Tab-separated table of N, CA and C and ligand atoms in Angstrom:
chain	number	residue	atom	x	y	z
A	219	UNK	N	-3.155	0.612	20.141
A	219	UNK	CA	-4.430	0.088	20.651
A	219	UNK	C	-5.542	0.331	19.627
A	220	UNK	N	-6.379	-0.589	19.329
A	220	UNK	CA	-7.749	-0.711	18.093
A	220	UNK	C	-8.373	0.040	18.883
A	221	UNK	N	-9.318	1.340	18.287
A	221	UNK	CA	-10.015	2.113	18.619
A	221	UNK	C	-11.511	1.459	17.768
A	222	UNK	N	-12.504	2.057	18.478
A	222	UNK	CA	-14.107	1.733	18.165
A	222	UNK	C	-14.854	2.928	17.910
A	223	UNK	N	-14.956	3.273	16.959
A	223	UNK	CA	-16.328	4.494	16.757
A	223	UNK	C	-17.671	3.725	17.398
A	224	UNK	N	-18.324	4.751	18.440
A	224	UNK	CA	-19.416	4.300	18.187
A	224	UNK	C	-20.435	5.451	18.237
A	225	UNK	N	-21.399	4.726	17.453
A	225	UNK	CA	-22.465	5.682	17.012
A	225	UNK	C	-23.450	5.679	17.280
A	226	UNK	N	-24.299	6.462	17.697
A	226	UNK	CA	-25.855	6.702	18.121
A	226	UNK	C	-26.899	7.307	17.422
A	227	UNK	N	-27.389	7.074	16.675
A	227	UNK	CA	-28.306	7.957	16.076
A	227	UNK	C	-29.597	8.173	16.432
A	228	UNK	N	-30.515	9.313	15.389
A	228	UNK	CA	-31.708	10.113	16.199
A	228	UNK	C	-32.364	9.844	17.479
A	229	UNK	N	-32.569	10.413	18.479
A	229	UNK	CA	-33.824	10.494	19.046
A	229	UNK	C	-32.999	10.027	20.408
A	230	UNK	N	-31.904	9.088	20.554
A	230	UNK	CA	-31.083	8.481	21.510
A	230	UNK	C	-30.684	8.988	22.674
A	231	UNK	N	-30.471	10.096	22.329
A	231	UNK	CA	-29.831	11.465	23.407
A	231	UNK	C	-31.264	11.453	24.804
A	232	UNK	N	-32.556	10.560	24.578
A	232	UNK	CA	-33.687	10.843	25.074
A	232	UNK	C	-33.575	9.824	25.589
A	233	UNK	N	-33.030	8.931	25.648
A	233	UNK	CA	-32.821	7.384	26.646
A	233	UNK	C	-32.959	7.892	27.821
A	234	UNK	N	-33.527	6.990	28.444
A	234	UNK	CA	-33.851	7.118	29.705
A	234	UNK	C	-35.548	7.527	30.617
A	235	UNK	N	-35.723	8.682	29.085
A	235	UNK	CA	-37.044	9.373	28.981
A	235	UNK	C	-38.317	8.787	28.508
A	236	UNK	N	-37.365	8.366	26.831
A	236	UNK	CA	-37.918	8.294	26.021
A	236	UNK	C	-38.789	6.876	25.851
A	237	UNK	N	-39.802	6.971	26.042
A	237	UNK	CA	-40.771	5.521	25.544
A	237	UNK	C	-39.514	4.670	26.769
A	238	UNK	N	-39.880	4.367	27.675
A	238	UNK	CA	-39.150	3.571	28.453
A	238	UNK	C	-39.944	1.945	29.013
A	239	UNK	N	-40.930	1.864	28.497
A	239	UNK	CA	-41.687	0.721	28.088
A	239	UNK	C	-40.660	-0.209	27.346
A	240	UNK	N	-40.190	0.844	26.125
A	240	UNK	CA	-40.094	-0.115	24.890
A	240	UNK	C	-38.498	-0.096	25.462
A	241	UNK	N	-37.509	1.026	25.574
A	241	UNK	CA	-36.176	1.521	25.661
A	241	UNK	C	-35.353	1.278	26.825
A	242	UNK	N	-36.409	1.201	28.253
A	242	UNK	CA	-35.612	0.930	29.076
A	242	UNK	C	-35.292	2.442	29.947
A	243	UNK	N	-34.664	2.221	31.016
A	243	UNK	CA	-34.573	3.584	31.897
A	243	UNK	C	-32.978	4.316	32.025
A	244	UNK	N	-32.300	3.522	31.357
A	244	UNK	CA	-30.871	3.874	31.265
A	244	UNK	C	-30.455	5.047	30.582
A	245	UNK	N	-30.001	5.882	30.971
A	245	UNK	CA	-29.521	7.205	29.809
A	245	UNK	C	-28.314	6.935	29.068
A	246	UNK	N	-28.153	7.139	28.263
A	246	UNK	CA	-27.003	7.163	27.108
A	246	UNK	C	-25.722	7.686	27.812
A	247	UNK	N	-25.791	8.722	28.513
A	247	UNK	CA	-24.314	9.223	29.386
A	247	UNK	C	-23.997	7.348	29.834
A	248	UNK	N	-24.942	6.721	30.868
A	248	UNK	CA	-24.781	5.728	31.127
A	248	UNK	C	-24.169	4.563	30.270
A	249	UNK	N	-24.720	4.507	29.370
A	249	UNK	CA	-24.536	3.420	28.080
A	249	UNK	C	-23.060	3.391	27.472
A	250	UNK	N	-22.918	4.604	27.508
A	250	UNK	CA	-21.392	5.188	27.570
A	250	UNK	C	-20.373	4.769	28.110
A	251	UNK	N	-20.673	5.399	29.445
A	251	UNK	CA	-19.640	4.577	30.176
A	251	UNK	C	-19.553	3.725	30.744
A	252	UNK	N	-20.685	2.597	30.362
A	252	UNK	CA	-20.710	1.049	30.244
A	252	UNK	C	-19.504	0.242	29.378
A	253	UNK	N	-19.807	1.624	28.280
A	253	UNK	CA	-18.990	0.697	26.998
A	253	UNK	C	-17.096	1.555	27.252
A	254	UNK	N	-16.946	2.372	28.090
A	254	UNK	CA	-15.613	2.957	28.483
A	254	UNK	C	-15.342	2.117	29.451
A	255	UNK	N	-15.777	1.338	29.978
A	255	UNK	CA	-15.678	0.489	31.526
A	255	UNK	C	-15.715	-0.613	30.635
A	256	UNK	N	-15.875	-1.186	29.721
A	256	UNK	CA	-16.406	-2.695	28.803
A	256	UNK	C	-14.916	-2.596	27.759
A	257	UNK	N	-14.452	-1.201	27.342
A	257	UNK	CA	-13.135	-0.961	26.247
A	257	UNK	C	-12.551	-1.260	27.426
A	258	UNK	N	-12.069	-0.880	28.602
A	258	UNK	CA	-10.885	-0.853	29.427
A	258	UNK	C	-10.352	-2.265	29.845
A	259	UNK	N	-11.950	-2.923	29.967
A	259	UNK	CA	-11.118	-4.826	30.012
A	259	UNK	C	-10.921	-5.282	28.336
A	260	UNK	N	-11.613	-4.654	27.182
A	260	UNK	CA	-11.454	-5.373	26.378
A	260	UNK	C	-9.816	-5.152	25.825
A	261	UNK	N	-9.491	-4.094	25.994
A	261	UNK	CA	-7.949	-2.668	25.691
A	261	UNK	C	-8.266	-2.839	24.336
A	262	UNK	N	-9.209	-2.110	24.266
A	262	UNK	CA	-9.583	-1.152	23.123
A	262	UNK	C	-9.845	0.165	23.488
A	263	UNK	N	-10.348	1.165	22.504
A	263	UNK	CA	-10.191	2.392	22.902
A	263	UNK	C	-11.371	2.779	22.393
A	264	UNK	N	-12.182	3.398	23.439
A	264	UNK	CA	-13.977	3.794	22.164
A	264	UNK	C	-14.184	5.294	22.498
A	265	UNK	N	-14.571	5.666	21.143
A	265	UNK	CA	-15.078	7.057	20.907
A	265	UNK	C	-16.325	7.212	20.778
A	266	UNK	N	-17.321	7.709	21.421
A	266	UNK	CA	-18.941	7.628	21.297
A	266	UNK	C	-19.269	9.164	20.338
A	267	UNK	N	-19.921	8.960	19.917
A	267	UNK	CA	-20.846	10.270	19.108
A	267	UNK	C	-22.231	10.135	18.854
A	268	UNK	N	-23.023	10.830	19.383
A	268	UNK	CA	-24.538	10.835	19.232
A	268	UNK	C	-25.116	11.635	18.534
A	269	UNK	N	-25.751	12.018	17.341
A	269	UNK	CA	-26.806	13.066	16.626
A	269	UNK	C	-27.855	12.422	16.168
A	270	UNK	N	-28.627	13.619	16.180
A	270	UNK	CA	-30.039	13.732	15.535
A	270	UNK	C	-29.860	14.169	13.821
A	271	UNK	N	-29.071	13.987	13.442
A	271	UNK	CA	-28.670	14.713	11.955
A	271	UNK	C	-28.194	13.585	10.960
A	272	UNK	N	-28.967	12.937	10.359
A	272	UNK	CA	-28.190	11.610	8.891
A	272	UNK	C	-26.820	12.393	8.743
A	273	UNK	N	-26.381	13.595	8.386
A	273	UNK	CA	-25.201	14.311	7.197
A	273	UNK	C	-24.513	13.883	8.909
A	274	UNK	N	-24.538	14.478	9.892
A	274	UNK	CA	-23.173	14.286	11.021
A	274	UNK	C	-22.917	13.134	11.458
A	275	UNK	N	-23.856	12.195	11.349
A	275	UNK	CA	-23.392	10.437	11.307
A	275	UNK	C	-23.200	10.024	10.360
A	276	UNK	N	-23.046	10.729	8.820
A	276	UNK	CA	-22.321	9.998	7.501
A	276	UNK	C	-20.928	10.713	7.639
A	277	UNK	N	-20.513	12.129	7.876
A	277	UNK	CA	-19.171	12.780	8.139
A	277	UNK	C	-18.734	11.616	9.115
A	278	UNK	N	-19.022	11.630	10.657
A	278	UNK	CA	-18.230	10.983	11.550
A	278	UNK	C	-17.873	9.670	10.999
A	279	UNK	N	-19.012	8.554	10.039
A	279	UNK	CA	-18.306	7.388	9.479
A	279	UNK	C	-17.270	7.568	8.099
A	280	UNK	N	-17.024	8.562	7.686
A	280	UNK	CA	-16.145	9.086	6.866
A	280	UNK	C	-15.186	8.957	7.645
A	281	UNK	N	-14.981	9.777	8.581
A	281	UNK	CA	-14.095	10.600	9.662
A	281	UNK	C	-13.260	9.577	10.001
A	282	UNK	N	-14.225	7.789	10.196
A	282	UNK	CA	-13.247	7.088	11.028
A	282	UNK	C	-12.357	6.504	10.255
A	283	UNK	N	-12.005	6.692	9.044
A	283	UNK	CA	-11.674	5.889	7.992
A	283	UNK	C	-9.790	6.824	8.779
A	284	UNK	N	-8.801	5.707	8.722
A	284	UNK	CA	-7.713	6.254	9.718
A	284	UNK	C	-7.772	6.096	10.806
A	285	UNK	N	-8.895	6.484	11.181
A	285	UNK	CA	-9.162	6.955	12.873
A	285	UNK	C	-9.260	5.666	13.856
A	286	UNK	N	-10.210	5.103	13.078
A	286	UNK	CA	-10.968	3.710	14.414
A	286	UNK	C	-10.921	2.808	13.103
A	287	UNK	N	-10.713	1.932	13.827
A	287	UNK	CA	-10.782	-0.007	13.472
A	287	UNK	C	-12.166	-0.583	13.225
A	288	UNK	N	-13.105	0.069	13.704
A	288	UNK	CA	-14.343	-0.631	13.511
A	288	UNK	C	-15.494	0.435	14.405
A	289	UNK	N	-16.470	-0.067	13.663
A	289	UNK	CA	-17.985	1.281	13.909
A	289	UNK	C	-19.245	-0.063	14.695
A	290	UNK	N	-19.077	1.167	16.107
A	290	UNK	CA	-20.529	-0.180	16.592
A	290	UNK	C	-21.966	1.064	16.433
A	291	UNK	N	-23.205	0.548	15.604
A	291	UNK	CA	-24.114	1.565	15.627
A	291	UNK	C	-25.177	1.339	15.548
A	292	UNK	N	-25.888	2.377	16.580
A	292	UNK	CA	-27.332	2.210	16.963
A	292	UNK	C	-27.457	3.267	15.741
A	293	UNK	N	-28.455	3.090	14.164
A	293	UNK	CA	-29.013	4.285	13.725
A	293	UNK	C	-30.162	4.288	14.473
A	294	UNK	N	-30.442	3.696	14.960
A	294	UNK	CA	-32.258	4.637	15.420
A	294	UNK	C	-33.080	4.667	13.999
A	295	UNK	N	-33.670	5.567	13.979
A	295	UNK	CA	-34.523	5.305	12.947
A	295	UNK	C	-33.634	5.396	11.611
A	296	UNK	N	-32.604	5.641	11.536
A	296	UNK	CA	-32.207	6.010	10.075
A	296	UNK	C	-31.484	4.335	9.670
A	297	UNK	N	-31.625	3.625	10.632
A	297	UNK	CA	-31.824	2.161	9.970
A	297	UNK	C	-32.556	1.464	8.950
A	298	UNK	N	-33.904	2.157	9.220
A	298	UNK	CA	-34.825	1.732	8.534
A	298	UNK	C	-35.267	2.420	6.922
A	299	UNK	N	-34.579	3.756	7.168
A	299	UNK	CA	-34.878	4.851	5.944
A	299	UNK	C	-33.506	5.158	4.991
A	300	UNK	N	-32.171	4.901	5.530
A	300	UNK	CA	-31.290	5.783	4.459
A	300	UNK	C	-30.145	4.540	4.172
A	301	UNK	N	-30.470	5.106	3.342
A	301	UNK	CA	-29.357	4.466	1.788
A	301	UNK	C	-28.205	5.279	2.214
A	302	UNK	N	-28.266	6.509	2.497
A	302	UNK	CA	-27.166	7.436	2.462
A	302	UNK	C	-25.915	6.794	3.443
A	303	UNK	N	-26.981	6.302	4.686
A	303	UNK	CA	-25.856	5.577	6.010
A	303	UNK	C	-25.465	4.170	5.447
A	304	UNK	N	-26.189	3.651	4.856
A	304	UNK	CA	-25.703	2.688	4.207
A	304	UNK	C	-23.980	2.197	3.542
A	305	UNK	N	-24.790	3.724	2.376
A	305	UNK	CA	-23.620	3.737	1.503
A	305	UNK	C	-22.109	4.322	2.092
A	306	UNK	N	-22.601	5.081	3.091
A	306	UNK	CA	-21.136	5.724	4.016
A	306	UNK	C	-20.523	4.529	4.368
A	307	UNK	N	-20.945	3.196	5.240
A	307	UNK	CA	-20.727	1.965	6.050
A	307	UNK	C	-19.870	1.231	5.144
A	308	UNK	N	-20.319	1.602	3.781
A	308	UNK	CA	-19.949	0.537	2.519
A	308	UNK	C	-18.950	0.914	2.280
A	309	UNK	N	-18.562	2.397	2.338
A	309	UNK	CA	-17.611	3.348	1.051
A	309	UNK	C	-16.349	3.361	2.068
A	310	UNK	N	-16.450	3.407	3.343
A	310	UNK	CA	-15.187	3.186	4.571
A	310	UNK	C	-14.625	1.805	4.673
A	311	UNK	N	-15.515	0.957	4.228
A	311	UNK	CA	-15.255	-0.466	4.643
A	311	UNK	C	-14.788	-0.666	5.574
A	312	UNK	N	-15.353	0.063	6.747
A	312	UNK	CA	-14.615	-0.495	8.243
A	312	UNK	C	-15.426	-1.726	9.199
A	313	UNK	N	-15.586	-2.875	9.637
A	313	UNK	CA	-16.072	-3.824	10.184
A	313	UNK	C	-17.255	-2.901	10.963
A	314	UNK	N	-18.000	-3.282	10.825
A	314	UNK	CA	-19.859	-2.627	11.537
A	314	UNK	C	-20.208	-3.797	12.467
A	315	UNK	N	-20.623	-3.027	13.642
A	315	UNK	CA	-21.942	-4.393	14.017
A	315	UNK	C	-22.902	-3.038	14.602
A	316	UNK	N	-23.843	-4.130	13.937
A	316	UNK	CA	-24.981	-2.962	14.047
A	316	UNK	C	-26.017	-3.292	15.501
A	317	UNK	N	-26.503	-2.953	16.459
A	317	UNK	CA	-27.401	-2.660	17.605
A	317	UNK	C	-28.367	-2.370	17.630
A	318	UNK	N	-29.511	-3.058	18.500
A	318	UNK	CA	-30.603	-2.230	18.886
A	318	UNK	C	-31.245	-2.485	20.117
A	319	UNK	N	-31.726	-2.003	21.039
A	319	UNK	CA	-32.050	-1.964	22.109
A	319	UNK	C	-33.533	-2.760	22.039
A	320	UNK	N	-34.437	-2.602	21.546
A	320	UNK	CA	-35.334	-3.259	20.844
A	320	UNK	C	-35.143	-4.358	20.022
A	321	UNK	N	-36.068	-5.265	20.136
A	321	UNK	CA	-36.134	-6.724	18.890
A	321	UNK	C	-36.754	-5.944	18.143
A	322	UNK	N	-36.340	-5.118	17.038
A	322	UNK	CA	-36.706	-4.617	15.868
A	322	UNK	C	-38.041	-5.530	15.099
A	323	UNK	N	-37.665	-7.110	15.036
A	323	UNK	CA	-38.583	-7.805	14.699
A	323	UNK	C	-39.895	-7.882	15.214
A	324	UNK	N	-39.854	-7.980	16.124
A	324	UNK	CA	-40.993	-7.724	17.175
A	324	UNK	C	-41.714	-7.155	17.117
A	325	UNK	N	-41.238	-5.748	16.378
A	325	UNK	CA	-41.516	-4.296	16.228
A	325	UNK	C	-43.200	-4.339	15.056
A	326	UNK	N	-43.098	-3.242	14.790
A	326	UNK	CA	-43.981	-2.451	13.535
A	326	UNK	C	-43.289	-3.174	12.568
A	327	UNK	N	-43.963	-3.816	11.078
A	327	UNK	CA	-43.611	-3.486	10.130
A	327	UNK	C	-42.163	-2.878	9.151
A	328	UNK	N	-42.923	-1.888	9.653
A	328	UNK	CA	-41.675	-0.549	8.736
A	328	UNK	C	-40.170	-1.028	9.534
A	329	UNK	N	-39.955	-1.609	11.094
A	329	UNK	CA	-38.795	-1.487	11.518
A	329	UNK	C	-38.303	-2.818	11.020
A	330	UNK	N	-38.693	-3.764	10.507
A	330	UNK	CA	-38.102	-5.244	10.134
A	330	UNK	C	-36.921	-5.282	9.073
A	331	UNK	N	-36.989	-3.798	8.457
A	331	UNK	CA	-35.853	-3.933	7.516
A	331	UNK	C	-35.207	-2.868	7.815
A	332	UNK	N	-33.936	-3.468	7.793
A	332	UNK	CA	-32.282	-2.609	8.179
A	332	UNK	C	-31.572	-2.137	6.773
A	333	UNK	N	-31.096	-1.287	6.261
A	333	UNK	CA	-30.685	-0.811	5.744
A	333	UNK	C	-28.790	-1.090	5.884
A	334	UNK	N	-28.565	-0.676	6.815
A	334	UNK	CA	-27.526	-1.322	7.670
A	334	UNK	C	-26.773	-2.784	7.733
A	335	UNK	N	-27.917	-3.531	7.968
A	335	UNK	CA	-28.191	-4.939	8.414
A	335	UNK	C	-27.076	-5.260	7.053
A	336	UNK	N	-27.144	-5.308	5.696
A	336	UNK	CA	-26.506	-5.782	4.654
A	336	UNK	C	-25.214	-5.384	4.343
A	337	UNK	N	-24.764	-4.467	5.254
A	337	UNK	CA	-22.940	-3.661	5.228
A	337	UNK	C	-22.489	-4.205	6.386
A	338	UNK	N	-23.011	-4.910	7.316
A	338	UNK	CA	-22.446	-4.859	8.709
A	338	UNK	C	-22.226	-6.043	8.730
A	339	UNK	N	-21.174	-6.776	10.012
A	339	UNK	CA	-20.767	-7.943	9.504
A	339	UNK	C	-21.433	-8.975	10.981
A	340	UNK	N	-22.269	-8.077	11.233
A	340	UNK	CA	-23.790	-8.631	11.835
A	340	UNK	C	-24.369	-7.863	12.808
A	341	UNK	N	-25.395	-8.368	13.486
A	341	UNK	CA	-26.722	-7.281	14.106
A	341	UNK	C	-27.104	-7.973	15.274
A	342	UNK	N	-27.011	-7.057	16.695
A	342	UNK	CA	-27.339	-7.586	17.767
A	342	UNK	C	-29.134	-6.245	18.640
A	343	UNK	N	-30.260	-7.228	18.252
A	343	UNK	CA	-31.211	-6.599	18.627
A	343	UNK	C	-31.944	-7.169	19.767
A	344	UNK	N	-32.216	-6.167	20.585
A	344	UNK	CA	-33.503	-6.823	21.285
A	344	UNK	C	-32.945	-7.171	22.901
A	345	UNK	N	-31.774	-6.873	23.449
A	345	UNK	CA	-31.235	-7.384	24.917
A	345	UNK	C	-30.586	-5.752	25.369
A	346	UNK	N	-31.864	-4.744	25.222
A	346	UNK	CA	-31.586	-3.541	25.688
A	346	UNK	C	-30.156	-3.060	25.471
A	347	UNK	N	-29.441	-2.804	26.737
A	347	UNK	CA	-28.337	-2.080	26.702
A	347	UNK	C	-27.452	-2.913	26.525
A	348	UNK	N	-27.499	-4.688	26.779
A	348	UNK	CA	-26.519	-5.549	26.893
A	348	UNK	C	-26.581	-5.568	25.608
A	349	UNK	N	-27.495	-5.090	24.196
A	349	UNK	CA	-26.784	-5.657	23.336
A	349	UNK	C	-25.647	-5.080	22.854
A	350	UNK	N	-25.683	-3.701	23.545
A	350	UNK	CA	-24.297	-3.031	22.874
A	350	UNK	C	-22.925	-3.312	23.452
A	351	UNK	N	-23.497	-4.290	24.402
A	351	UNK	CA	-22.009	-5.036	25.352
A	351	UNK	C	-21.885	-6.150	24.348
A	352	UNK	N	-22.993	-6.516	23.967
A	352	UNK	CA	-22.578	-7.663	23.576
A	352	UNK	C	-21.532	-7.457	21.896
A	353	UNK	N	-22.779	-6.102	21.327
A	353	UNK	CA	-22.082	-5.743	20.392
A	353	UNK	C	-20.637	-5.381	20.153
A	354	UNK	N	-20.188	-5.010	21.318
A	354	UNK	CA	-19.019	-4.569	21.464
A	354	UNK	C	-17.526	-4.985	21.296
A	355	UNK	N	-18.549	-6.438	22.068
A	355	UNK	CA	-17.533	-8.003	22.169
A	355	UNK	C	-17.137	-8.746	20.942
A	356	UNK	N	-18.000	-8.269	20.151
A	356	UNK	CA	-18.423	-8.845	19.135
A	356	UNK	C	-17.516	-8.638	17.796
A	357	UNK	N	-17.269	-6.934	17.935
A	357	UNK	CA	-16.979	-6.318	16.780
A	357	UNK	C	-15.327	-6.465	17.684
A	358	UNK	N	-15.065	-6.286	18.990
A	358	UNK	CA	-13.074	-6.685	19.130
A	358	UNK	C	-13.101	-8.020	19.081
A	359	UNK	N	-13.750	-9.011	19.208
A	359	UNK	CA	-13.669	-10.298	18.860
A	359	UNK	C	-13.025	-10.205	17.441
A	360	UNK	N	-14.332	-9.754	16.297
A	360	UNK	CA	-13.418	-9.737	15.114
A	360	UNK	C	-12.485	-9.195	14.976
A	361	UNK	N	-12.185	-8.424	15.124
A	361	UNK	CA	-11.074	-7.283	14.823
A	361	UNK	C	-9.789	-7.933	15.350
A	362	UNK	N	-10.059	-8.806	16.107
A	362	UNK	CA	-8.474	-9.668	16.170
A	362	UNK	C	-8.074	-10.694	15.851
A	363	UNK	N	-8.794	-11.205	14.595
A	363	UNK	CA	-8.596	-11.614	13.367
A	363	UNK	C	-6.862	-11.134	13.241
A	364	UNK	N	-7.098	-9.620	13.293
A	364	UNK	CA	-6.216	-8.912	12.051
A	364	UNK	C	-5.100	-8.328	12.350
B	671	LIG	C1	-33.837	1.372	17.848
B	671	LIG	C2	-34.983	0.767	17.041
B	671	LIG	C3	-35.450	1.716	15.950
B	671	LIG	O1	-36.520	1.145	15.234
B	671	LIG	C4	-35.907	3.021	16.552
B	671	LIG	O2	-36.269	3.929	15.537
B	671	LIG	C5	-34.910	3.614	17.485
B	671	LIG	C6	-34.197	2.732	18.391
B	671	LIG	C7	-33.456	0.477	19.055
B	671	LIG	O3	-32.347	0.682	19.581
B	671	LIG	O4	-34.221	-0.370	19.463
B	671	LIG	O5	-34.736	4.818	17.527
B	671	LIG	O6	-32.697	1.477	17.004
């Protein structure tokens, strides 16, 4: 069975709390097992991991290299700032689709550019929590290509 890393980065763990204007009222436990209830019809297999730390979301996309078939990921802000997540996305070459709960575009400025956006083999922003359903669909869609 194709397994799915998926990834959450900074500040995420606060869903539900956090700026819920912009984010929505759903907690991440939730989002979770949206996407464990969303693998079970797709029969795929997903592993979630959430930090506040760039170095433990560049290890875990190391990590999946063997492990999982493909990486679905919210960076949160480290979308917009690191080369470092970038270059991890690049150096695994495992199929990405990248997420955001927010129309990034919509956004500030500073959030219009993805870092991400150019390793991933595309980007679903802006339909809250459905985009990571949608993302989801998206990235076993491809993956059975192969
Ligand atoms: C986000 C958008 C980012 O700009 C922001 O820093 C986040 C969340 C989103 O899901 O909309 O932390 O990735």
């Amino acid at each position: 069975m194709q397994s799915i890393l998926v990834l959450h980065g900074p500040n995420l763990n606060l869903l539900g709390k956090r700026e819920p204007g912009v984010y929505g009222v759903v907690t991440l436990d939730e989002i979770n097992q949206m996407l464990e209830r969303e693998s079970q019809v797709l029969q795929v297999k997903s592993v979630a991991l959430q930090s506040n730390h760039e170095g433990v979301l560049i290890d875990a996309i190391h990590g999946a290299l063997g492990q999982h078939e493909g990486i679905l990921i919210n960076a949160g802000a480290y979308t917009h700032t690191s080369v470092a997540l970038r270059d991890a996305i690049a150096a695994v070459n495992l199929p990405t689709v990248e997420v955001h709960l927010s129309n990034i575009y919509r956004r500030e400025e500073f959030r219009h550019h993805s870092y991400v956006a150019a390793v991933a083999i595309g980007q679903i922003s802006g339909f809250g929590v459905e985009s990571y359903r949608l993302g989801l669909h998206a990235l076993v869609n491809y993956l059975k290509q192969f």
